PDB file of C-alpha atoms in Angstrom:
ATOM      1  CA  UNK A   1       2.377 -12.077   4.734  1.00 86.00           C
ATOM      2  CA  UNK A   2       5.927 -10.740   4.788  1.00 90.00           C
ATOM      3  CA  UNK A   3       8.367  -9.962   1.957  1.00 91.00           C
ATOM      4  CA  UNK A   4      11.557  -8.087   1.277  1.00 94.00           C
ATOM      5  CA  UNK A   5      11.815  -5.352  -1.375  1.00 95.00           C
ATOM      6  CA  UNK A   6      14.590  -3.149  -2.652  1.00 95.00           C
ATOM      7  CA  UNK A   7      14.019   0.625  -2.798  1.00 96.00           C
ATOM      8  CA  UNK A   8      14.555   1.026  -6.549  1.00 94.00           C
ATOM      9  CA  UNK A   9      13.720   4.707  -6.962  1.00 94.00           C
ATOM     10  CA  UNK A  10      12.904   7.850  -4.918  1.00 94.00           C
ATOM     11  CA  UNK A  11      11.323  10.640  -6.967  1.00 94.00           C
ATOM     12  CA  UNK A  12      10.352  14.252  -6.232  1.00 91.00           C
ATOM     13  CA  UNK A  13       8.464  16.332  -8.799  1.00 89.00           C
ATOM     14  CA  UNK A  14       7.685  20.071  -9.205  1.00 91.00           C
ATOM     15  CA  UNK A  15       4.007  19.109  -9.804  1.00 90.00           C
ATOM     16  CA  UNK A  16       3.614  17.529  -6.382  1.00 87.00           C
ATOM     17  CA  UNK A  17       5.608  19.580  -3.846  1.00 89.00           C
ATOM     18  CA  UNK A  18       5.719  17.937  -0.400  1.00 92.00           C
ATOM     19  CA  UNK A  19       5.405  14.444  -1.856  1.00 95.00           C
ATOM     20  CA  UNK A  20       8.046  11.757  -2.454  1.00 95.00           C
ATOM     21  CA  UNK A  21       7.247   8.763  -4.570  1.00 95.00           C
ATOM     22  CA  UNK A  22       9.008   5.568  -3.515  1.00 96.00           C
ATOM     23  CA  UNK A  23       9.232   2.547  -5.838  1.00 95.00           C
ATOM     24  CA  UNK A  24      10.073  -0.867  -4.454  1.00 95.00           C
ATOM     25  CA  UNK A  25      10.857  -4.118  -6.269  1.00 94.00           C
ATOM     26  CA  UNK A  26      10.295  -7.384  -4.416  1.00 93.00           C
ATOM     27  CA  UNK A  27      13.639  -9.274  -3.967  1.00 93.00           C
ATOM     28  CA  UNK A  28      12.281 -12.749  -4.736  1.00 88.00           C
ATOM     29  CA  UNK A  29      10.466 -11.980  -7.997  1.00 79.00           C
ATOM     30  CA  UNK A  30      11.981  -8.757  -9.276  1.00 67.00           C
ATOM     31  CA  UNK A  31       8.537  -7.632 -10.545  1.00 76.00           C
ATOM     32  CA  UNK A  32       6.026  -6.082 -10.111  1.00 77.00           C
ATOM     33  CA  UNK A  33       7.023  -2.812  -8.635  1.00 86.00           C
ATOM     34  CA  UNK A  34       5.298  -1.321  -5.593  1.00 91.00           C
ATOM     35  CA  UNK A  35       4.983   2.498  -5.676  1.00 94.00           C
ATOM     36  CA  UNK A  36       3.731   4.805  -2.953  1.00 94.00           C
ATOM     37  CA  UNK A  37       3.535   8.527  -2.429  1.00 95.00           C
ATOM     38  CA  UNK A  38       4.553   9.689   1.085  1.00 95.00           C
ATOM     39  CA  UNK A  39       5.526  12.879   2.860  1.00 95.00           C
ATOM     40  CA  UNK A  40       9.233  13.678   2.782  1.00 93.00           C
ATOM     41  CA  UNK A  41       9.504  13.026   6.518  1.00 94.00           C
ATOM     42  CA  UNK A  42       8.321   9.470   5.956  1.00 95.00           C
ATOM     43  CA  UNK A  43      11.010   8.943   3.261  1.00 95.00           C
ATOM     44  CA  UNK A  44      13.798  10.413   5.322  1.00 94.00           C
ATOM     45  CA  UNK A  45      16.379   7.824   6.166  1.00 94.00           C
ATOM     46  CA  UNK A  46      15.449   5.416   3.382  1.00 96.00           C
ATOM     47  CA  UNK A  47      18.298   4.701   1.004  1.00 97.00           C
ATOM     48  CA  UNK A  48      17.886   3.849  -2.686  1.00 96.00           C
ATOM     49  CA  UNK A  49      19.369   0.384  -3.285  1.00 96.00           C
ATOM     50  CA  UNK A  50      18.798  -0.923   0.274  1.00 97.00           C
ATOM     51  CA  UNK A  51      16.429  -3.797   1.006  1.00 97.00           C
ATOM     52  CA  UNK A  52      13.490  -3.306   3.398  1.00 97.00           C
ATOM     53  CA  UNK A  53      11.149  -5.817   5.001  1.00 96.00           C
ATOM     54  CA  UNK A  54       7.362  -5.374   4.677  1.00 93.00           C
ATOM     55  CA  UNK A  55       4.856  -7.102   6.975  1.00 94.00           C
ATOM     56  CA  UNK A  56       1.090  -7.088   6.512  1.00 91.00           C
ATOM     57  CA  UNK A  57      -0.617  -6.163   9.775  1.00 91.00           C
ATOM     58  CA  UNK A  58      -4.350  -5.733  10.061  1.00 91.00           C
ATOM     59  CA  UNK A  59      -5.343  -2.221  11.134  1.00 88.00           C
ATOM     60  CA  UNK A  60      -7.576  -2.810  14.205  1.00 88.00           C
ATOM     61  CA  UNK A  61      -8.762   0.853  14.052  1.00 88.00           C
ATOM     62  CA  UNK A  62     -10.251   0.545  10.515  1.00 78.00           C
ATOM     63  CA  UNK A  63     -13.973   1.046  10.372  1.00 77.00           C
ATOM     64  CA  UNK A  64     -15.930  -2.049   9.641  1.00 69.00           C
TER      65      UNK A  64
END
């Protein structure tokens, strides 16, 4: 599975220091929104309004 999504919002809050919440909207459908909380270092370089490509890759290290 692969899809493109626009970074719609980047949010930092006083209640969760050291966490950035990123909200993405898939380009083809416009909804639903994908939100994830990440460390600021992982969000560095991402630009609100830009489109990013997501690819599902199975984690071979995941415990069975």
